[in-house]
Short mmCIF file of C-alpha atoms in Angstrom, two decimals:
data_model
loop_
_atom_site.label_atom_id
_atom_site.label_comp_id
_atom_site.label_asym_id
_atom_site.label_seq_id
_atom_site.Cartn_x
_atom_site.Cartn_y
_atom_site.Cartn_z
CA MET A 151 75.65 8.96 -93.91
CA LYS A 152 75.42 8.29 -90.18
CA GLN A 153 72.26 9.62 -88.58
CA GLU A 154 72.88 11.83 -85.56
CA LEU A 155 71.47 10.62 -82.24
CA VAL A 156 68.73 12.84 -80.85
CA PHE A 157 68.12 12.65 -77.11
CA GLU A 158 65.62 15.50 -76.96
CA ALA A 159 62.84 16.18 -79.42
CA PRO A 160 63.00 19.22 -81.68
CA ARG A 161 61.44 22.28 -80.09
CA ARG A 162 57.86 22.35 -81.32
CA GLY A 163 54.73 23.59 -79.66
CA MET A 164 53.16 21.01 -77.39
CA PRO A 165 49.40 20.39 -77.58
CA PRO A 166 46.97 22.35 -75.38
CA ARG A 167 46.44 21.43 -71.76
CA HIS A 168 44.27 18.40 -71.11
CA LEU A 169 42.88 17.00 -67.87
CA ALA A 170 45.17 13.99 -68.28
CA ASP A 171 48.23 16.27 -68.13
CA LEU A 172 47.32 17.28 -64.57
CA ASP A 173 47.86 15.65 -61.20
CA GLU A 174 45.30 16.00 -58.40
CA ALA A 175 46.46 19.47 -57.34
CA GLY A 176 46.59 20.58 -60.95
CA ARG A 177 43.04 19.41 -61.57
CA VAL A 178 41.76 21.31 -58.53
CA ALA A 179 43.57 24.45 -59.67
CA ALA A 180 42.18 24.08 -63.19
CA VAL A 181 38.52 23.79 -62.15
CA THR A 182 38.97 26.67 -59.71
CA GLU A 183 40.29 28.80 -62.58
CA LEU A 184 37.06 28.01 -64.41
CA GLY A 185 35.02 29.20 -61.44
CA LEU A 186 33.85 25.70 -60.55
CA PRO A 187 33.77 24.15 -57.08
CA LYS A 188 36.75 21.97 -56.16
CA PHE A 189 34.73 18.75 -56.06
CA ARG A 190 34.31 18.98 -59.83
CA ALA A 191 38.00 18.03 -60.18
CA LYS A 192 37.39 14.60 -58.69
CA GLN A 193 34.19 14.27 -60.68
CA LEU A 194 35.97 14.94 -63.97
CA ALA A 195 38.82 12.58 -63.09
CA ASN A 196 36.35 9.81 -62.31
CA GLN A 197 34.66 10.31 -65.66
CA TYR A 198 37.97 10.15 -67.52
CA TYR A 199 39.84 7.41 -65.65
CA GLY A 200 36.91 5.47 -64.23
CA ARG A 201 34.27 5.66 -66.96
CA LEU A 202 36.75 6.30 -69.83
CA ILE A 203 34.75 9.32 -71.03
CA ALA A 204 36.63 12.26 -72.56
CA ASP A 205 33.64 14.25 -73.88
CA PRO A 206 32.04 16.54 -71.26
CA GLN A 207 28.79 16.49 -73.25
CA GLN A 208 28.41 12.87 -72.11
CA MET A 209 29.13 13.67 -68.45
CA THR A 210 25.63 13.68 -67.03
CA ASP A 211 26.76 14.70 -63.54
CA LEU A 212 28.23 17.92 -64.95
CA PRO A 213 25.83 20.91 -65.30
CA ALA A 214 24.93 21.41 -68.96
CA ALA A 215 25.73 25.13 -68.68
CA VAL A 216 29.44 24.51 -68.07
CA ARG A 217 30.05 21.56 -70.39
CA ASP A 218 31.20 23.65 -73.36
CA GLN A 219 33.67 25.59 -71.20
CA VAL A 220 35.03 22.42 -69.58
CA SER A 221 35.31 20.82 -72.99
CA SER A 222 37.36 23.62 -74.53
CA GLU A 223 39.59 24.19 -71.49
CA LEU A 224 40.21 20.66 -70.19
CA PHE A 225 39.18 18.17 -72.86
CA PRO A 226 40.53 19.33 -76.24
CA THR A 227 40.60 16.58 -78.87
CA LEU A 228 44.31 15.74 -78.88
CA ILE A 229 44.45 12.70 -81.16
CA THR A 230 42.16 11.27 -83.81
CA ALA A 231 42.25 7.78 -85.29
CA ALA A 232 43.29 8.32 -88.92
CA ARG A 233 43.39 4.64 -89.85
CA GLU A 234 42.92 1.23 -88.23
CA ILE A 235 44.04 -2.11 -89.65
CA GLN A 236 43.68 -5.59 -88.20
CA CYS A 237 45.08 -9.09 -88.45
CA ASP A 238 44.95 -12.32 -86.42
CA ALA A 239 41.18 -12.49 -86.97
CA GLY A 240 40.82 -9.06 -85.41
CA GLU A 241 42.82 -9.92 -82.30
CA THR A 242 45.62 -7.52 -83.31
CA ARG A 243 44.70 -3.97 -84.25
CA LYS A 244 47.04 -1.14 -85.21
CA THR A 245 45.84 2.47 -85.01
CA LEU A 246 47.44 5.40 -86.77
CA TRP A 247 46.84 8.49 -84.63
CA ARG A 248 46.94 12.06 -85.92
CA ALA A 249 47.57 14.85 -83.41
CA GLN A 250 46.29 18.43 -83.62
CA ASP A 251 49.47 19.60 -85.36
CA GLY A 252 49.32 16.80 -87.93
CA THR A 253 51.99 14.69 -86.22
CA THR A 254 51.33 10.95 -86.58
CA PHE A 255 52.20 7.97 -84.40
CA GLU A 256 50.89 4.46 -83.80
CA SER A 257 49.67 2.09 -81.11
CA VAL A 258 48.84 -1.61 -81.28
CA LEU A 259 46.13 -3.43 -79.30
CA MET A 260 46.67 -7.19 -78.91
CA ARG A 261 44.10 -9.53 -77.44
CA TYR A 262 45.26 -12.83 -75.95
CA PRO A 263 43.29 -15.57 -74.14
CA GLN A 264 44.60 -14.54 -70.71
CA ARG A 265 45.50 -10.87 -71.20
CA ASN A 266 44.89 -7.79 -73.32
CA THR A 267 47.91 -5.65 -74.11
CA VAL A 268 48.34 -2.25 -75.73
CA CYS A 269 51.70 -1.20 -77.13
CA ILE A 270 51.87 2.59 -76.96
CA SER A 271 54.11 5.32 -78.32
CA SER A 272 55.90 7.93 -76.20
CA GLN A 273 57.30 9.95 -79.09
CA ALA A 274 56.37 10.64 -82.68
CA GLY A 275 59.26 8.92 -84.40
CA CYS A 276 62.52 8.11 -82.61
CA GLY A 277 65.94 9.70 -82.41
CA MET A 278 67.92 6.60 -81.47
CA ALA A 279 68.72 5.71 -85.12
CA CYS A 280 68.92 1.92 -84.76
CA PRO A 281 69.43 0.74 -88.36
CA PHE A 282 67.20 -2.35 -88.15
CA CYS A 283 64.17 -0.41 -86.82
CA ALA A 284 61.76 1.42 -89.13
CA THR A 285 60.86 3.92 -86.42
CA GLY A 286 64.49 4.78 -85.72
CA GLN A 287 65.23 5.24 -89.39
CA GLY A 288 62.37 7.71 -89.73
CA GLY A 289 63.90 10.10 -87.20
CA LEU A 290 62.32 12.01 -84.33
CA LYS A 291 59.44 14.44 -84.87
CA ARG A 292 58.59 15.43 -81.30
CA ASN A 293 57.80 14.19 -77.81
CA LEU A 294 54.23 13.27 -77.01
CA SER A 295 52.51 15.01 -74.12
CA THR A 296 51.44 13.04 -71.07
CA ALA A 297 47.82 13.33 -72.21
CA GLU A 298 48.64 12.13 -75.74
CA ILE A 299 50.23 9.05 -74.19
CA LEU A 300 47.29 8.48 -71.85
CA GLU A 301 44.75 8.95 -74.63
CA GLN A 302 46.20 5.86 -76.32
CA VAL A 303 45.59 3.91 -73.10
CA ARG A 304 42.07 5.26 -72.64
CA ALA A 305 41.16 4.45 -76.24
CA ALA A 306 42.42 0.87 -75.86
CA SER A 307 40.59 0.46 -72.54
CA PHE A 308 37.39 1.80 -74.07
CA ALA A 309 37.72 -0.51 -77.09
CA MET A 310 38.19 -3.54 -74.85
CA ARG A 311 35.10 -2.65 -72.84
CA GLU A 312 32.93 -1.88 -75.85
CA ASP A 313 34.04 -4.64 -78.21
CA HIS A 314 34.55 -7.56 -75.88
CA ASP A 315 33.22 -6.44 -72.49
CA GLY A 316 36.79 -7.01 -71.40
CA ARG A 317 39.51 -5.12 -69.60
CA LEU A 318 42.90 -3.85 -70.67
CA SER A 319 45.41 -5.70 -68.50
CA ASN A 320 48.89 -4.85 -69.80
CA ILE A 321 50.63 -1.77 -71.18
CA VAL A 322 54.00 -1.77 -72.88
CA PHE A 323 55.92 1.39 -73.81
CA MET A 324 57.34 -0.36 -76.87
CA GLY A 325 55.72 1.64 -79.63
CA MET A 326 57.34 4.60 -81.34
CA GLY A 327 60.07 6.48 -79.52
CA GLU A 328 62.55 6.06 -76.67
CA PRO A 329 60.47 6.45 -73.49
CA LEU A 330 63.37 7.58 -71.32
CA ALA A 331 64.14 10.40 -73.77
CA ASN A 332 60.69 11.81 -72.88
CA TYR A 333 61.29 11.06 -69.23
CA SER A 334 59.07 13.43 -67.23
CA ARG A 335 55.98 12.93 -69.38
CA VAL A 336 56.38 9.15 -69.47
CA VAL A 337 56.79 8.97 -65.68
CA ALA A 338 53.72 11.17 -65.21
CA ALA A 339 51.78 8.88 -67.55
CA VAL A 340 52.92 5.77 -65.68
CA ARG A 341 51.78 7.28 -62.38
CA ARG A 342 48.30 7.89 -63.80
CA ILE A 343 48.15 4.50 -65.48
CA THR A 344 48.87 2.72 -62.20
CA ALA A 345 46.96 4.93 -59.73
CA PRO A 346 43.50 3.63 -58.78
CA PRO A 347 40.44 5.55 -60.07
CA PRO A 348 39.66 8.39 -59.84
CA GLU A 349 43.38 9.24 -59.86
CA GLY A 350 44.26 6.88 -62.73
CA PHE A 351 43.33 3.79 -64.73
CA GLY A 352 44.18 1.36 -61.91
CA ILE A 353 46.40 -1.00 -63.92
CA SER A 354 48.94 -2.91 -61.85
CA ALA A 355 52.50 -1.57 -62.07
CA ARG A 356 53.62 -5.16 -62.55
CA SER A 357 51.64 -5.17 -65.80
CA VAL A 358 53.37 -2.07 -67.19
CA THR A 359 56.64 -2.35 -69.13
CA VAL A 360 58.90 0.58 -69.99
CA SER A 361 61.41 -0.12 -72.75
CA THR A 362 64.75 1.60 -73.34
CA VAL A 363 67.74 1.21 -75.64
CA GLY A 364 69.98 1.92 -72.68
CA LEU A 365 70.03 5.50 -71.41
CA ALA A 366 71.97 4.50 -68.29
CA PRO A 367 71.48 7.63 -66.11
CA ALA A 368 67.74 7.65 -66.88
CA ILE A 369 67.49 3.93 -65.95
CA ARG A 370 68.95 4.74 -62.54
CA LYS A 371 66.64 7.73 -62.15
CA LEU A 372 63.64 5.56 -63.03
CA ALA A 373 64.74 3.03 -60.40
CA ASP A 374 64.68 5.76 -57.77
CA GLU A 375 61.07 6.62 -58.69
CA LYS A 376 60.08 3.26 -57.14
CA LEU A 377 57.28 2.82 -59.66
CA GLY A 378 57.65 -0.97 -59.74
CA VAL A 379 57.16 -1.30 -63.49
CA THR A 380 59.08 -3.83 -65.59
CA LEU A 381 62.19 -2.50 -67.31
CA ALA A 382 62.85 -3.86 -70.80
CA LEU A 383 66.39 -3.26 -72.05
CA SER A 384 66.89 -3.46 -75.82
CA LEU A 385 70.43 -4.88 -75.85
CA HIS A 386 70.64 -6.76 -79.19
CA THR A 387 74.29 -7.75 -78.77
CA PRO A 388 76.62 -8.24 -75.77
CA ASP A 389 79.75 -6.68 -77.35
CA ASP A 390 80.47 -2.99 -77.74
CA ASP A 391 81.98 -3.21 -81.23
CA LEU A 392 78.74 -4.38 -82.83
CA ARG A 393 76.40 -2.51 -80.48
CA ASP A 394 78.02 0.80 -81.40
CA THR A 395 76.51 0.21 -84.85
CA LEU A 396 73.26 -1.62 -84.03
CA VAL A 397 72.31 0.66 -81.12
CA PRO A 398 74.18 3.95 -81.64
CA VAL A 399 73.45 5.16 -78.08
CA ASN A 400 76.10 2.59 -77.11
CA ASN A 401 78.68 5.15 -78.22
CA ARG A 402 77.71 7.12 -75.12
CA TRP A 403 76.91 4.34 -72.63
CA LYS A 404 78.68 1.02 -73.18
CA VAL A 405 77.24 -2.44 -72.53
CA ASP A 406 78.75 -2.87 -69.07
CA GLU A 407 77.56 0.55 -67.92
CA VAL A 408 74.04 -0.15 -69.17
CA LEU A 409 73.98 -3.58 -67.49
CA ASP A 410 75.20 -1.99 -64.23
CA ALA A 411 72.29 0.46 -64.45
CA ALA A 412 69.92 -2.44 -65.11
CA ARG A 413 71.25 -4.22 -62.01
CA TYR A 414 70.68 -1.04 -60.01
CA TYR A 415 67.09 -1.02 -61.28
CA ALA A 416 66.57 -4.68 -60.35
CA ASP A 417 68.02 -4.17 -56.86
CA ALA A 418 65.99 -0.98 -56.25
CA THR A 419 62.66 -2.42 -57.40
CA GLY A 420 62.99 -6.18 -56.84
CA ARG A 421 61.78 -6.62 -60.42
CA ARG A 422 63.43 -8.88 -62.97
CA VAL A 423 64.78 -7.00 -65.99
CA SER A 424 63.71 -8.11 -69.45
CA VAL A 425 66.52 -8.05 -72.03
CA GLU A 426 65.26 -7.70 -75.61
CA TYR A 427 67.43 -9.24 -78.33
CA ALA A 428 66.41 -9.02 -82.00
CA LEU A 429 68.10 -11.98 -83.67
CA ILE A 430 69.55 -10.98 -87.06
CA ARG A 431 70.91 -13.53 -89.51
CA ASP A 432 74.73 -13.51 -89.67
CA VAL A 433 74.90 -10.26 -87.68
CA ASN A 434 74.36 -10.99 -83.98
CA ASP A 435 73.33 -14.66 -83.95
CA GLN A 436 76.75 -16.32 -83.66
CA PRO A 437 77.22 -19.02 -80.99
CA TRP A 438 80.02 -17.05 -79.33
CA ARG A 439 77.70 -14.05 -78.92
CA ALA A 440 75.11 -16.29 -77.27
CA ASP A 441 77.80 -17.54 -74.88
CA LEU A 442 79.00 -14.00 -74.14
CA LEU A 443 75.43 -12.75 -73.63
CA GLY A 444 74.67 -15.50 -71.14
CA LYS A 445 77.98 -15.00 -69.34
CA LYS A 446 77.60 -11.23 -69.00
CA LEU A 447 73.96 -11.33 -67.92
CA HIS A 448 74.64 -14.06 -65.36
CA ALA A 449 77.54 -12.08 -63.93
CA LYS A 450 75.76 -8.71 -63.88
CA LEU A 451 72.16 -9.65 -63.07
CA GLY A 452 72.11 -13.28 -61.94
CA PRO A 453 68.52 -14.50 -61.56
CA LEU A 454 67.15 -10.95 -62.02
CA VAL A 455 67.03 -11.14 -65.81
CA HIS A 456 65.10 -12.81 -68.61
CA VAL A 457 66.07 -12.72 -72.29
CA ASN A 458 63.31 -12.15 -74.84
CA LEU A 459 64.66 -13.35 -78.17
CA ILE A 460 62.87 -11.57 -81.03
CA PRO A 461 63.08 -12.95 -84.58
CA LEU A 462 63.91 -9.84 -86.63
CA ASN A 463 60.81 -8.37 -88.22
CA PRO A 464 61.19 -7.21 -91.84
CA THR A 465 61.20 -3.48 -92.59
CA PRO A 466 61.12 -1.73 -95.99
CA GLY A 467 64.53 -1.45 -97.61
CA SER A 468 66.36 -3.46 -94.97
CA GLN A 469 69.06 -5.84 -96.10
CA TRP A 470 68.76 -7.87 -92.90
CA ASP A 471 66.63 -10.89 -92.13
CA ALA A 472 65.67 -13.12 -89.20
CA SER A 473 67.98 -15.96 -88.23
CA PRO A 474 67.01 -19.51 -89.31
CA LYS A 475 65.11 -21.51 -86.71
CA PRO A 476 68.00 -23.95 -86.02
CA VAL A 477 70.29 -20.99 -85.29
CA GLU A 478 67.60 -19.47 -83.06
CA ARG A 479 67.20 -22.72 -81.10
CA GLU A 480 70.98 -23.04 -80.64
CA PHE A 481 71.18 -19.44 -79.42
CA VAL A 482 68.47 -20.06 -76.80
CA LYS A 483 70.18 -23.24 -75.65
CA ARG A 484 73.54 -21.53 -75.22
CA VAL A 485 72.12 -18.60 -73.23
CA GLN A 486 70.22 -21.00 -70.98
CA ALA A 487 73.39 -23.07 -70.49
CA LYS A 488 74.92 -20.02 -68.77
CA GLY A 489 72.10 -20.04 -66.21
CA VAL A 490 70.03 -17.29 -67.80
CA SER A 491 66.30 -17.60 -68.57
CA CYS A 492 65.69 -17.19 -72.32
CA THR A 493 62.61 -17.64 -74.51
CA VAL A 494 61.52 -16.62 -78.02
CA ARG A 495 58.87 -13.91 -78.12
CA ASP A 496 55.52 -14.67 -79.74
CA THR A 497 55.44 -12.00 -82.45
CA ARG A 498 52.12 -10.42 -83.37
CA GLY A 499 51.16 -8.09 -86.21
CA ARG A 500 54.03 -8.70 -88.61
CA GLU A 501 51.78 -8.76 -91.68
CA ILE A 502 50.36 -5.30 -90.89
CA ALA A 503 53.75 -3.79 -89.93
CA ALA A 504 52.66 -3.69 -86.29
CA ALA A 505 55.41 -5.86 -84.80
CA CYS A 506 58.55 -4.81 -82.93
CA GLY A 507 60.62 -2.38 -85.00
CA GLN A 508 58.03 -1.95 -87.76
CA LEU A 509 56.03 1.10 -86.63
CA ALA A 510 56.57 3.97 -89.05
CA ALA A 511 53.30 6.00 -88.85
CA GLU A 512 52.94 6.23 -92.61
CA GLY A 513 49.77 7.84 -93.82
#
């Protein structure tokens, strides 16, 4: 039975207001409501974004008499780590988060020699129904709030500082969910991720990647935001016949329309678009599809595109598998022969179901 595409999350109550949900004006209004002077808004933002503290009891510059009130009104505990598992000698760590309403979702922190990346979720589950993705097969539970998204970033930043005296350098919206189906909250989160403290975490926009399966109007809208983040387009095949099945949103926006939107994004931002392509044995790995992919991307995006080839990661119950290495190498060669940059992604976390397409928030 074909799963229905869901572009908006089911109507459920969102979590209580948190400081991270608010912009500068909102923070000033919130502290004023509490009867506090306006300067406390900047003070609280500096604690959260600059010092990575979310517990007012630890905010020594805040009067002890108001800490309980500030805690209950602006710093409710939104998410709690229910389980953490590691691999790669501790360099890859997946966290299962549980929200106040019991909703679960996951994030993955990956440490590399030259960078530290967190893969975060924007929704609990996903409504895009891609059949090779565990998240998509689980369906959509609800959107995450801006603060629930940012709490994943703060937790990863705090862990990097505490565990390794390091710094979180990269953020990818490639966890659970379709980011552009939770558009306003994701954009608000990106603005606070990239703003310098005390307005945000101060991570370069060039180090933030927002992934999408191809919601063409939202791609164009994101381009007009001029955020300067990297757009990652999960294409997975260059032809509409197969993509209608592999990426059901293609029934609404076809390949050419999505690639036109991607070109609009590249032109508006000056950023190269990353095209994600999960290589599936005997499904989308044929030489002619490699040729067509290279031809279409060269025609539509020219030098403003890079193909990330992803060996398919196994998911429970799936009948599909990754392509053999010789097929993978031939695919890369054929795409490159059309003048398009193409490399194979270094996959992390496969053995703990933390790799691309494996997040299912079980537990």
